Coordinates of C-alpha atoms and ligand atoms in Angstrom, one line a residue:
Chain A
M1 CA -104.2 84.1 -85.7
T2 CA -106.2 80.9 -85.6
N3 CA -106.8 78.6 -82.6
V4 CA -105.0 75.3 -82.7
A5 CA -106.6 72.0 -81.9
I6 CA -105.3 68.5 -81.3
I7 CA -107.4 66.2 -83.5
G8 CA -105.4 63.0 -83.2
T9 CA -103.0 61.3 -80.7
G10 CA -100.7 58.3 -80.9
H11 CA -98.5 56.7 -78.3
S12 CA -96.2 53.6 -78.5
K13 CA -95.6 51.3 -75.7
F14 CA -92.7 52.7 -73.7
G15 CA -89.9 50.5 -72.5
S16 CA -86.9 48.7 -73.8
R17 CA -88.0 48.4 -77.4
T18 CA -85.4 46.2 -78.9
D19 CA -88.1 44.7 -81.2
V20 CA -88.2 47.8 -83.5
N21 CA -85.8 50.4 -84.8
L22 CA -86.2 54.2 -84.5
Q23 CA -88.4 54.7 -87.5
E24 CA -90.5 51.7 -86.8
L25 CA -91.0 52.9 -83.3
A26 CA -92.1 56.4 -84.6
W27 CA -94.5 54.7 -87.0
E28 CA -96.4 53.0 -84.2
A29 CA -97.3 56.5 -82.8
V30 CA -97.8 58.2 -86.2
K31 CA -100.1 55.4 -87.5
Q32 CA -102.3 55.6 -84.3
A33 CA -102.5 59.4 -84.6
L34 CA -103.4 59.3 -88.3
E35 CA -106.1 56.7 -87.7
E36 CA -107.5 58.5 -84.7
A37 CA -107.8 61.8 -86.6
N38 CA -108.9 60.1 -89.8
V39 CA -106.3 62.1 -91.6
E40 CA -104.1 60.9 -94.5
Q41 CA -100.3 61.6 -94.7
K42 CA -100.8 63.8 -97.7
D43 CA -103.0 66.1 -95.5
I44 CA -100.1 66.7 -93.1
Q45 CA -98.5 69.9 -94.5
Y46 CA -95.6 70.0 -92.0
F47 CA -94.2 67.8 -89.3
S48 CA -91.5 68.3 -86.7
V49 CA -89.6 65.6 -84.9
G50 CA -88.4 65.9 -81.3
N51 CA -85.3 63.7 -81.0
V52 CA -82.0 64.3 -79.1
G53 CA -80.3 61.2 -80.4
T54 CA -76.5 60.5 -80.5
W55 CA -77.2 57.3 -78.7
S56 CA -79.1 56.1 -81.8
A57 CA -77.5 55.5 -85.2
E58 CA -79.4 57.8 -87.6
P59 CA -77.9 61.3 -87.5
L60 CA -80.9 62.9 -89.4
P61 CA -83.9 61.3 -87.7
A62 CA -86.6 63.6 -89.0
V63 CA -85.9 62.7 -92.6
V64 CA -85.6 58.9 -91.9
I65 CA -88.9 59.0 -90.0
G66 CA -90.5 61.1 -92.8
E67 CA -89.5 58.5 -95.3
Y68 CA -90.6 55.5 -93.3
C69 CA -94.0 57.1 -92.4
N70 CA -94.6 58.5 -95.9
L71 CA -94.7 62.0 -94.7
A72 CA -92.2 63.4 -97.2
P73 CA -92.2 65.8 -99.1
S74 CA -93.8 67.9 -96.4
G75 CA -91.4 70.3 -94.6
T76 CA -89.8 69.0 -91.5
M77 CA -86.9 69.5 -89.0
R78 CA -85.5 67.7 -86.0
V79 CA -86.0 69.7 -82.9
E80 CA -83.7 69.7 -79.9
A81 CA -84.5 71.1 -76.4
A82 CA -82.9 68.3 -74.4
C83 CA -85.5 66.5 -72.3
A84 CA -88.1 69.0 -73.5
S85 CA -87.5 68.3 -77.2
G86 CA -91.0 66.8 -77.5
S87 CA -92.5 70.0 -76.2
A88 CA -90.3 72.0 -78.6
A89 CA -91.6 69.8 -81.5
L90 CA -95.1 70.5 -80.3
R91 CA -94.4 74.2 -80.2
D92 CA -92.9 74.1 -83.7
A93 CA -95.9 72.4 -85.2
Y94 CA -98.3 74.6 -83.1
L95 CA -96.7 77.8 -84.4
A96 CA -96.9 76.5 -88.0
V97 CA -100.6 76.1 -87.7
K98 CA -101.2 79.2 -85.5
S99 CA -99.4 81.4 -88.0
G100 CA -101.5 80.1 -90.9
E101 CA -98.5 78.4 -92.6
A102 CA -100.1 75.0 -92.3
D103 CA -103.7 73.9 -91.8
I104 CA -102.7 70.5 -90.5
A105 CA -99.3 69.7 -88.9
M106 CA -97.9 66.9 -86.8
A107 CA -95.5 66.8 -83.9
I108 CA -93.7 63.5 -83.4
G109 CA -91.4 62.7 -80.5
V110 CA -89.2 59.7 -80.6
E111 CA -86.2 58.4 -78.8
Q112 CA -84.4 55.0 -78.8
M113 CA -81.9 55.1 -76.1
H114 CA -81.2 51.4 -76.0
Q115 CA -79.3 51.5 -79.3
S116 CA -76.3 52.3 -77.1
P117 CA -75.2 50.4 -74.0
N118 CA -76.4 51.9 -70.7
P119 CA -73.0 53.2 -69.6
T120 CA -72.6 55.1 -72.9
V121 CA -76.0 56.7 -72.3
V122 CA -75.0 57.7 -68.8
E123 CA -71.9 59.3 -70.4
M124 CA -73.8 61.1 -73.1
I125 CA -76.5 62.5 -70.8
G126 CA -73.8 63.6 -68.3
R127 CA -72.2 65.7 -71.1
A128 CA -75.5 67.6 -71.5
G129 CA -75.0 70.0 -68.6
N130 CA -72.2 72.4 -69.5
Y131 CA -69.8 70.1 -71.2
F132 CA -66.4 71.7 -70.5
W133 CA -66.8 73.1 -67.0
E134 CA -69.0 70.5 -65.5
F135 CA -68.5 67.2 -67.3
E136 CA -65.0 67.2 -68.8
N137 CA -63.4 68.1 -65.5
F138 CA -65.9 67.0 -62.8
G139 CA -67.9 64.1 -64.3
L140 CA -71.3 65.3 -63.3
T141 CA -74.0 62.8 -64.3
F142 CA -77.7 63.7 -64.9
P143 CA -78.8 62.3 -61.5
G144 CA -75.9 64.3 -60.1
Y145 CA -77.3 67.6 -61.4
Y146 CA -80.7 66.9 -59.8
A147 CA -79.0 65.6 -56.7
L148 CA -77.5 69.1 -56.3
Y149 CA -81.0 70.4 -56.2
A150 CA -82.1 67.7 -53.8
T151 CA -79.3 68.4 -51.3
A152 CA -80.0 72.2 -51.3
Y153 CA -83.8 71.6 -51.0
M154 CA -83.3 69.1 -48.1
N155 CA -81.0 71.6 -46.3
K156 CA -83.4 74.6 -46.8
Y157 CA -86.8 73.0 -46.3
G158 CA -86.2 69.8 -44.3
L159 CA -87.2 67.5 -47.1
K160 CA -86.7 63.8 -46.1
E161 CA -85.8 60.7 -48.1
E162 CA -89.3 59.4 -47.4
D163 CA -90.9 62.5 -49.0
L164 CA -89.1 61.7 -52.2
G165 CA -90.1 58.0 -51.7
K166 CA -93.8 59.1 -51.8
I167 CA -93.3 60.6 -55.2
A168 CA -91.7 57.4 -56.5
I169 CA -94.5 55.3 -55.0
K170 CA -97.2 57.4 -56.6
A171 CA -95.5 57.2 -60.0
H172 CA -95.3 53.5 -59.8
H173 CA -98.9 53.2 -58.6
Y174 CA -100.2 54.9 -61.7
G175 CA -97.5 53.3 -63.9
A176 CA -98.9 50.0 -62.8
L177 CA -102.3 51.0 -64.3
N178 CA -100.9 52.4 -67.6
P179 CA -100.5 49.8 -70.4
Y180 CA -98.1 52.2 -72.2
A181 CA -95.7 52.5 -69.1
H182 CA -92.2 51.2 -68.9
F183 CA -92.6 50.0 -65.3
Q184 CA -96.0 48.5 -64.5
K185 CA -95.5 47.5 -60.9
E186 CA -96.1 49.1 -57.6
I187 CA -93.2 49.7 -55.2
T188 CA -93.2 50.0 -51.4
M189 CA -91.4 52.5 -49.1
E190 CA -89.2 49.7 -47.9
E191 CA -88.1 48.9 -51.5
Y192 CA -87.6 52.6 -52.1
L193 CA -85.4 53.1 -49.1
K194 CA -83.3 50.1 -49.9
S195 CA -82.7 51.1 -53.5
R196 CA -79.0 51.7 -54.4
P197 CA -77.5 55.1 -54.5
V198 CA -76.9 56.7 -57.9
A199 CA -75.9 60.2 -56.9
W200 CA -76.5 60.9 -53.2
P201 CA -79.1 61.8 -52.0
L202 CA -80.8 60.3 -55.1
K203 CA -81.3 56.5 -55.5
L204 CA -82.2 54.3 -58.4
L205 CA -85.8 54.5 -57.4
D206 CA -85.7 58.3 -57.6
S207 CA -84.7 58.1 -61.2
S208 CA -86.6 57.8 -64.5
P209 CA -85.3 54.9 -66.6
I210 CA -83.5 54.8 -69.9
T211 CA -86.4 54.3 -72.2
D212 CA -87.4 53.8 -75.9
G213 CA -90.7 55.3 -77.0
A214 CA -92.6 57.5 -79.4
A215 CA -95.7 59.7 -79.4
A216 CA -97.4 61.9 -82.0
V217 CA -100.2 64.5 -82.1
I218 CA -101.9 65.9 -85.1
L219 CA -102.7 69.6 -84.9
A220 CA -105.2 71.6 -87.0
S221 CA -106.4 75.1 -87.4
E222 CA -109.9 75.9 -86.0
E223 CA -111.6 75.8 -89.3
V224 CA -110.1 72.5 -90.3
A225 CA -110.4 70.9 -86.9
N226 CA -114.2 71.2 -86.9
K227 CA -114.3 69.1 -90.1
Y228 CA -112.5 66.3 -88.5
T229 CA -113.7 66.1 -84.9
D230 CA -116.5 67.1 -82.5
S231 CA -114.2 66.9 -79.6
P232 CA -111.0 69.0 -80.3
V233 CA -108.6 69.6 -77.4
W234 CA -107.2 73.1 -77.8
I235 CA -103.7 74.3 -77.1
E236 CA -104.8 77.2 -75.0
A237 CA -101.5 78.7 -74.2
Q238 CA -97.8 77.9 -74.0
G239 CA -95.0 79.5 -72.0
V240 CA -91.3 79.0 -72.7
G241 CA -88.1 79.9 -70.9
S242 CA -84.4 79.0 -70.8
G243 CA -81.7 79.0 -68.1
T244 CA -78.0 78.7 -67.8
A245 CA -76.0 75.7 -69.0
N246 CA -73.6 76.1 -66.0
L247 CA -75.3 75.2 -62.8
S248 CA -72.7 77.4 -61.1
R249 CA -74.3 80.4 -62.7
R250 CA -77.6 79.8 -60.9
T251 CA -78.2 81.4 -57.6
D252 CA -80.9 79.2 -56.0
F253 CA -80.9 75.4 -56.1
T254 CA -84.4 74.9 -54.8
T255 CA -86.3 76.3 -57.9
I256 CA -86.0 76.3 -61.6
D257 CA -86.3 79.9 -62.9
A258 CA -87.0 78.9 -66.5
A259 CA -89.9 76.8 -65.4
R260 CA -91.3 79.5 -63.1
M261 CA -91.1 82.0 -66.0
A262 CA -92.7 79.6 -68.5
A263 CA -95.6 78.9 -66.0
E264 CA -96.3 82.5 -65.4
Q265 CA -96.3 83.2 -69.1
A266 CA -98.8 80.4 -69.8
Y267 CA -101.0 81.4 -66.9
R268 CA -101.2 85.0 -67.9
R269 CA -102.0 84.1 -71.5
A270 CA -104.8 81.8 -70.4
K271 CA -105.9 84.4 -67.8
I272 CA -105.5 82.0 -64.9
N273 CA -105.3 83.3 -61.4
L274 CA -101.6 83.3 -60.3
D275 CA -102.4 82.8 -56.6
S276 CA -104.1 79.4 -56.9
P277 CA -103.8 78.2 -60.5
W278 CA -104.5 74.6 -59.4
K279 CA -108.1 75.5 -58.8
E280 CA -108.5 76.0 -62.6
I281 CA -106.6 72.9 -63.7
D282 CA -107.9 69.4 -63.5
V283 CA -104.8 67.3 -64.1
A284 CA -101.1 67.9 -64.7
D285 CA -98.1 66.1 -66.1
V286 CA -94.9 67.5 -64.6
H287 CA -91.3 66.8 -65.4
D288 CA -90.3 64.2 -62.8
C289 CA -87.1 62.9 -64.4
F290 CA -86.1 62.6 -60.7
T291 CA -88.4 62.6 -57.7
I292 CA -87.0 66.0 -56.5
A293 CA -87.9 67.5 -59.8
E294 CA -91.6 66.8 -59.2
I295 CA -91.5 68.6 -55.8
V296 CA -89.8 71.6 -57.3
A297 CA -92.3 71.6 -60.1
Y298 CA -95.2 71.8 -57.6
E299 CA -93.7 75.1 -56.4
D300 CA -92.6 76.4 -59.8
L301 CA -96.1 75.9 -61.1
R302 CA -97.6 77.5 -58.0
F303 CA -99.5 74.4 -56.9
A304 CA -97.8 75.0 -53.6
K305 CA -95.9 77.9 -52.0
R306 CA -92.1 77.8 -51.9
G307 CA -90.9 75.2 -49.5
E308 CA -94.4 73.6 -49.3
G309 CA -94.2 71.3 -52.3
L310 CA -93.1 68.5 -49.9
T311 CA -96.3 69.0 -48.0
L312 CA -98.3 68.1 -51.1
A313 CA -96.3 64.9 -51.3
R314 CA -96.6 64.1 -47.6
E315 CA -100.4 64.6 -47.7
D316 CA -100.9 62.6 -51.0
Q317 CA -102.5 65.8 -52.5
T318 CA -101.4 64.9 -56.0
Y319 CA -103.2 61.6 -56.3
I320 CA -106.6 61.7 -58.1
G321 CA -109.0 63.2 -55.6
G322 CA -106.4 65.5 -54.0
R323 CA -105.6 69.2 -54.6
I324 CA -104.4 68.5 -58.1
P325 CA -103.7 65.1 -59.7
V326 CA -100.2 65.0 -61.0
N327 CA -98.5 62.4 -63.3
V328 CA -101.4 60.0 -63.2
D329 CA -100.0 58.3 -66.2
G330 CA -97.0 57.2 -64.2
G331 CA -94.8 60.2 -65.0
L332 CA -91.3 60.1 -66.4
K333 CA -90.4 58.0 -63.4
A334 CA -92.6 55.0 -64.2
K335 CA -94.0 55.7 -67.7
G336 CA -90.5 56.2 -68.8
H337 CA -88.5 59.2 -70.2
P338 CA -87.6 58.6 -73.9
I339 CA -86.0 62.1 -74.0
G340 CA -87.4 63.4 -77.3
A341 CA -90.8 61.7 -76.9
T342 CA -91.6 62.9 -73.4
G343 CA -93.2 66.3 -74.2
V344 CA -95.4 64.8 -76.9
S345 CA -96.3 61.9 -74.7
M346 CA -97.5 64.4 -72.1
A347 CA -99.7 66.1 -74.7
V348 CA -101.2 62.7 -75.7
S349 CA -101.8 61.6 -72.0
L350 CA -103.4 64.9 -71.2
T351 CA -105.6 65.1 -74.3
R352 CA -106.9 61.6 -73.5
Q353 CA -107.5 62.7 -69.9
L354 CA -109.6 65.6 -71.0
L355 CA -111.7 63.4 -73.3
Y356 CA -112.2 60.8 -70.5
R357 CA -110.1 58.3 -72.5
A358 CA -107.5 57.4 -70.0
P359 CA -106.4 53.8 -70.7
N360 CA -107.6 52.7 -67.3
K361 CA -110.4 54.0 -64.9
G362 CA -108.0 54.1 -62.0
M363 CA -105.9 56.7 -63.8
Q364 CA -108.7 59.0 -65.0
A365 CA -108.8 62.4 -63.2
E366 CA -112.1 64.1 -62.7
I367 CA -112.5 66.8 -65.4
R368 CA -114.3 69.9 -64.1
N369 CA -112.6 72.9 -65.7
G370 CA -111.7 71.1 -68.9
R371 CA -108.1 72.1 -68.5
A372 CA -104.8 70.2 -68.2
L373 CA -101.2 71.4 -67.8
A374 CA -97.9 70.0 -69.1
H375 CA -94.6 71.0 -67.6
N376 CA -91.6 69.8 -69.5
V377 CA -88.0 70.8 -68.5
G378 CA -85.0 70.2 -70.7
G379 CA -81.7 69.6 -68.9
T380 CA -81.9 71.0 -65.4
G381 CA -83.8 74.1 -66.4
H382 CA -81.8 74.7 -69.5
Y383 CA -85.2 74.8 -71.3
A384 CA -88.7 74.9 -69.9
Y385 CA -92.1 74.6 -71.6
V386 CA -95.4 74.9 -69.9
T387 CA -98.4 74.1 -72.1
L388 CA -102.1 74.4 -71.3
F389 CA -104.6 72.2 -73.0
S390 CA -108.4 72.9 -72.9
T391 CA -111.7 71.5 -74.1
R392 CA -113.0 75.0 -74.2
R393 CA -112.1 77.0 -77.4
P394 CA -109.7 79.8 -76.5
G395 CA -111.4 83.2 -76.7
L396 CA -114.7 81.9 -75.5
Chain B
M1 CA -51.7 58.9 -68.0
I2 CA -54.5 59.4 -70.5
S3 CA -53.3 56.4 -72.5
D4 CA -53.5 54.1 -69.5
V5 CA -57.1 54.9 -69.0
R6 CA -57.8 54.4 -72.6
D7 CA -55.9 51.1 -72.7
A8 CA -58.0 49.7 -69.8
K9 CA -61.2 50.7 -71.6
Q10 CA -60.1 49.4 -74.9
K11 CA -59.4 46.0 -73.4
E12 CA -63.0 45.7 -72.5
I13 CA -64.1 46.8 -75.9
A14 CA -61.6 44.5 -77.6
E15 CA -63.2 41.5 -75.8
V16 CA -66.7 42.5 -77.1
L17 CA -65.3 43.0 -80.6
K18 CA -63.7 39.6 -80.5
Q19 CA -67.0 38.0 -79.7
L20 CA -68.6 40.0 -82.5
D21 CA -66.0 38.9 -85.0
M22 CA -66.5 35.3 -84.0
L23 CA -70.3 35.7 -84.4
T24 CA -69.9 37.2 -87.9
K25 CA -67.5 34.4 -88.9
M26 CA -69.9 31.8 -87.6
T27 CA -73.2 33.1 -89.0
G28 CA -72.0 35.5 -91.7
L29 CA -73.8 38.4 -90.0
P30 CA -73.1 40.7 -87.0
I31 CA -76.5 39.9 -85.5
Y32 CA -76.9 38.6 -82.0
P33 CA -79.9 37.9 -79.8
E34 CA -80.6 40.5 -77.1
P35 CA -80.1 38.5 -73.8
K36 CA -83.4 39.3 -72.1
T37 CA -85.8 39.1 -75.1
G38 CA -83.9 37.3 -77.8
N39 CA -84.7 40.1 -80.2
P40 CA -82.1 40.2 -83.0
L41 CA -79.8 43.2 -82.8
W42 CA -77.4 44.3 -85.6
S43 CA -74.2 45.3 -83.9
D44 CA -72.7 48.3 -85.6
V45 CA -69.4 47.4 -87.3
R46 CA -68.4 51.0 -88.0
E47 CA -66.9 52.5 -84.8
L48 CA -67.1 56.2 -84.1
D49 CA -64.4 57.4 -81.8
L50 CA -65.1 61.0 -80.8
R51 CA -62.7 63.3 -79.0
Y52 CA -63.3 67.0 -79.6
Q53 CA -60.8 69.8 -80.1
I54 CA -62.1 72.7 -78.0
P55 CA -60.6 76.2 -78.7
V56 CA -59.4 77.9 -75.5
K57 CA -57.4 80.8 -77.0
K58 CA -59.7 83.6 -75.6
I59 CA -59.3 82.2 -72.0
S60 CA -55.7 80.9 -72.3
K61 CA -54.7 83.2 -69.4
F62 CA -56.9 81.0 -67.2
F63 CA -54.8 78.0 -68.0
D64 CA -51.5 79.9 -67.8
E65 CA -52.4 81.0 -64.2
L66 CA -53.8 77.6 -63.3
K67 CA -50.3 76.3 -63.9
K68 CA -49.1 78.8 -61.3
G69 CA -51.7 77.5 -58.8
K70 CA -54.3 80.3 -59.3
V71 CA -58.0 80.1 -60.3
L72 CA -59.1 83.2 -62.2
A73 CA -62.4 84.7 -63.1
T74 CA -62.9 87.6 -65.5
R75 CA -64.4 91.0 -64.7
C76 CA -65.9 93.6 -66.9
S77 CA -64.3 96.9 -66.1
K78 CA -67.4 98.7 -67.5
C79 CA -70.3 97.1 -65.7
G80 CA -68.4 95.2 -63.0
T81 CA -69.9 91.8 -63.8
V82 CA -67.7 88.9 -62.7
Y83 CA -67.7 85.7 -64.9
F84 CA -66.9 82.2 -63.7
P85 CA -66.4 80.0 -65.7
P86 CA -64.3 82.8 -67.2
Q87 CA -65.2 84.4 -70.5
D88 CA -63.5 87.2 -72.4
D89 CA -66.7 88.9 -73.7
C90 CA -69.2 90.9 -71.7
P91 CA -72.4 90.4 -73.5
K92 CA -74.1 93.0 -71.4
C93 CA -71.7 95.8 -72.5
K94 CA -70.7 94.2 -75.8
T95 CA -67.1 94.6 -74.8
S96 CA -64.2 92.2 -74.8
N97 CA -60.7 91.8 -73.2
L98 CA -62.1 91.7 -69.7
E99 CA -59.9 92.0 -66.6
W100 CA -58.7 88.9 -64.8
K101 CA -59.2 88.5 -61.1
E102 CA -58.1 85.7 -58.8
I103 CA -60.7 83.8 -56.8
Q104 CA -59.3 84.0 -53.3
G105 CA -60.2 83.3 -49.7
E106 CA -62.8 81.0 -48.3
G107 CA -66.0 79.9 -50.0
E108 CA -69.1 78.3 -48.7
I109 CA -70.7 75.0 -50.0
L110 CA -74.1 75.7 -51.4
T111 CA -74.9 72.1 -52.4
F112 CA -73.1 68.8 -53.2
T113 CA -73.7 65.2 -54.3
V114 CA -71.7 62.0 -54.3
I115 CA -71.5 60.4 -57.7
S116 CA -71.9 56.6 -57.4
V117 CA -73.0 55.6 -60.9
K118 CA -70.2 57.0 -62.9
P119 CA -69.9 57.7 -66.7
P120 CA -67.4 55.2 -68.2
S121 CA -64.8 58.0 -68.7
F122 CA -64.8 58.5 -64.9
A123 CA -65.1 54.8 -64.0
H124 CA -61.4 54.7 -62.9
Y125 CA -62.0 57.1 -60.0
P126 CA -63.5 56.1 -56.6
D127 CA -66.9 57.7 -56.0
Y128 CA -66.4 61.5 -56.0
V129 CA -68.1 64.4 -54.3
V130 CA -69.1 67.3 -56.6
G131 CA -70.1 70.6 -55.0
I132 CA -70.9 74.1 -55.8
A133 CA -69.3 76.7 -53.6
R134 CA -69.9 80.5 -53.3
F135 CA -66.8 82.7 -53.4
G136 CA -68.0 86.3 -53.1
D137 CA -69.7 87.1 -56.4
V138 CA -69.1 83.8 -58.2
N139 CA -69.9 80.1 -57.7
V140 CA -67.4 77.4 -58.5
T141 CA -68.4 73.8 -59.3
A142 CA -65.6 71.3 -58.5
W143 CA -64.8 68.1 -56.7
V144 CA -64.8 68.5 -52.9
D145 CA -62.0 67.0 -51.0
G146 CA -62.2 66.1 -47.3
P147 CA -63.8 63.6 -44.9
R148 CA -67.2 62.7 -46.4
E149 CA -69.1 63.1 -43.1
K150 CA -67.7 66.7 -42.7
I151 CA -69.0 67.9 -46.1
K152 CA -72.2 69.8 -45.5
V153 CA -74.1 72.7 -47.0
G154 CA -72.5 75.7 -45.4
S155 CA -69.0 74.1 -45.0
R156 CA -66.1 76.4 -45.5
V157 CA -63.8 75.5 -48.4
K158 CA -60.9 77.0 -50.3
L159 CA -59.7 76.4 -53.8
D160 CA -56.6 74.2 -54.4
V161 CA -54.9 73.6 -57.7
S162 CA -53.3 70.2 -58.2
K163 CA -52.7 67.5 -60.7
R164 CA -55.6 65.1 -61.3
E165 CA -54.2 61.6 -61.4
P166 CA -54.0 59.2 -63.1
E167 CA -54.4 61.6 -66.2
G168 CA -51.9 64.0 -64.7
Y169 CA -53.5 67.3 -65.8
I170 CA -53.8 70.3 -63.7
T171 CA -57.3 71.2 -62.3
Y172 CA -58.8 72.8 -59.3
R173 CA -60.7 71.3 -56.4
L174 CA -62.5 72.5 -53.3
I175 CA -61.0 71.5 -50.0
L176 CA -62.5 71.8 -46.5
V177 CA -60.8 74.3 -44.3
Ligands
ZN1 ZN1 -70.0 94.6 -68.9

């Protein structure tokens, strides 16, 4: 099977995008990716669209986007993996190229959450745990699910509010440097601590915002990629996992099993040392829909031992220059979390990092190994995708 | 009652719709400027009112016993796996018609949260505590009742079945012992 390269990337401004509709928003990213790759729509043999929707009006978004972006009649589908839908779309397009079905394919992620009022969005996301046994009767919200993790983690490992605050402050620091980010301002610990409770122990400043945004990547087989670019970024490996819908069916609330499994798969496929994988990775984007999720991710990805993720936060080890830079694009917390776009946005951010094309010097990690990692969790570990991107051709 | 909750919500919606009607009459279009940016937004005139009908036949015994004050899990007589939430199929053994078994005694809180920002359909309740408690071989997610400062990881709880007001339907909760 062929190697698969990213030959073009596109990214819209994230935020409250009431100036465009869903398909216009997708076009911003699609157009940028086509121009960057110097590829025409007719060359895209397949495209997948990561979109969760229900808060936006169009029930068949892949088709509406295909029509608007002139991508039809190529094959398509809408891909759903909750908050990891973007990574699922990437996987779908990646497999299409890898299998030899398509020479060039595109993964698009798009979400426009502001088509519904915020309370309605809160309602809809809350329903995305296990609907009947968690939402219908007990009204769990999305921050609520992650708060259950935060409480358990605090109790077991002595995590403090201020540790979570450090994650939020880092996200906003890098978000302030990222012209694509939803929030482009720094926050202080004082502001963090005063922020209003959403689902104790999580506060508003622990939470990613309700965001509109789109991202796109163009993927090509090895043979075709070399015709289009001298600097391909390869999808080196991907690991996938899933977990229970019912949180009550989990045994441990300080780790996400699906993510641990996905990471291990990806590391094994890329032959990365499982004891200290961070030594072979230059930069990572992890799923920080809530600050606690980032701490758990450090451990699930083996950047730190179990219970020591909070030490990385305390010691600022995930800023540029530390053990491993994490979410130097602002993360979901500051860049924004347009559900279906997030995974593709990570692919775009990391590809640009690896090519020294971060939109701002202050958010460019030092690239030594030529390798970046994306960790995208759907739900609270309902789905997990860990993807490794590399400037080195796999197999070399 | 369910209809009271609905009426309260519909009153808010009716107010918004009235404004929309006025706007449409005035300008001929349901388009209004978004308050922060002034971006024109078309306000959908086709309402979608969703309420699903969820089949519960295979676990109807759960609800029959809930009425009698009991919370039941299912147990596979072949492999011994206990299921909660209850299900009537054991996918491990590919068998059905599992045994029913009451969740009894004291459980222990594994984790909990206090929901402050509530979904609109829960807006009529005061802030509520949701916890997950371990009872032997199963975990139960439910509201936790008791003084807030006494609810901790490790607190002992028992299951209690009662009516959830104002809707008035029977459900279970965790209460501190
Ligand atoms: Zn069985």
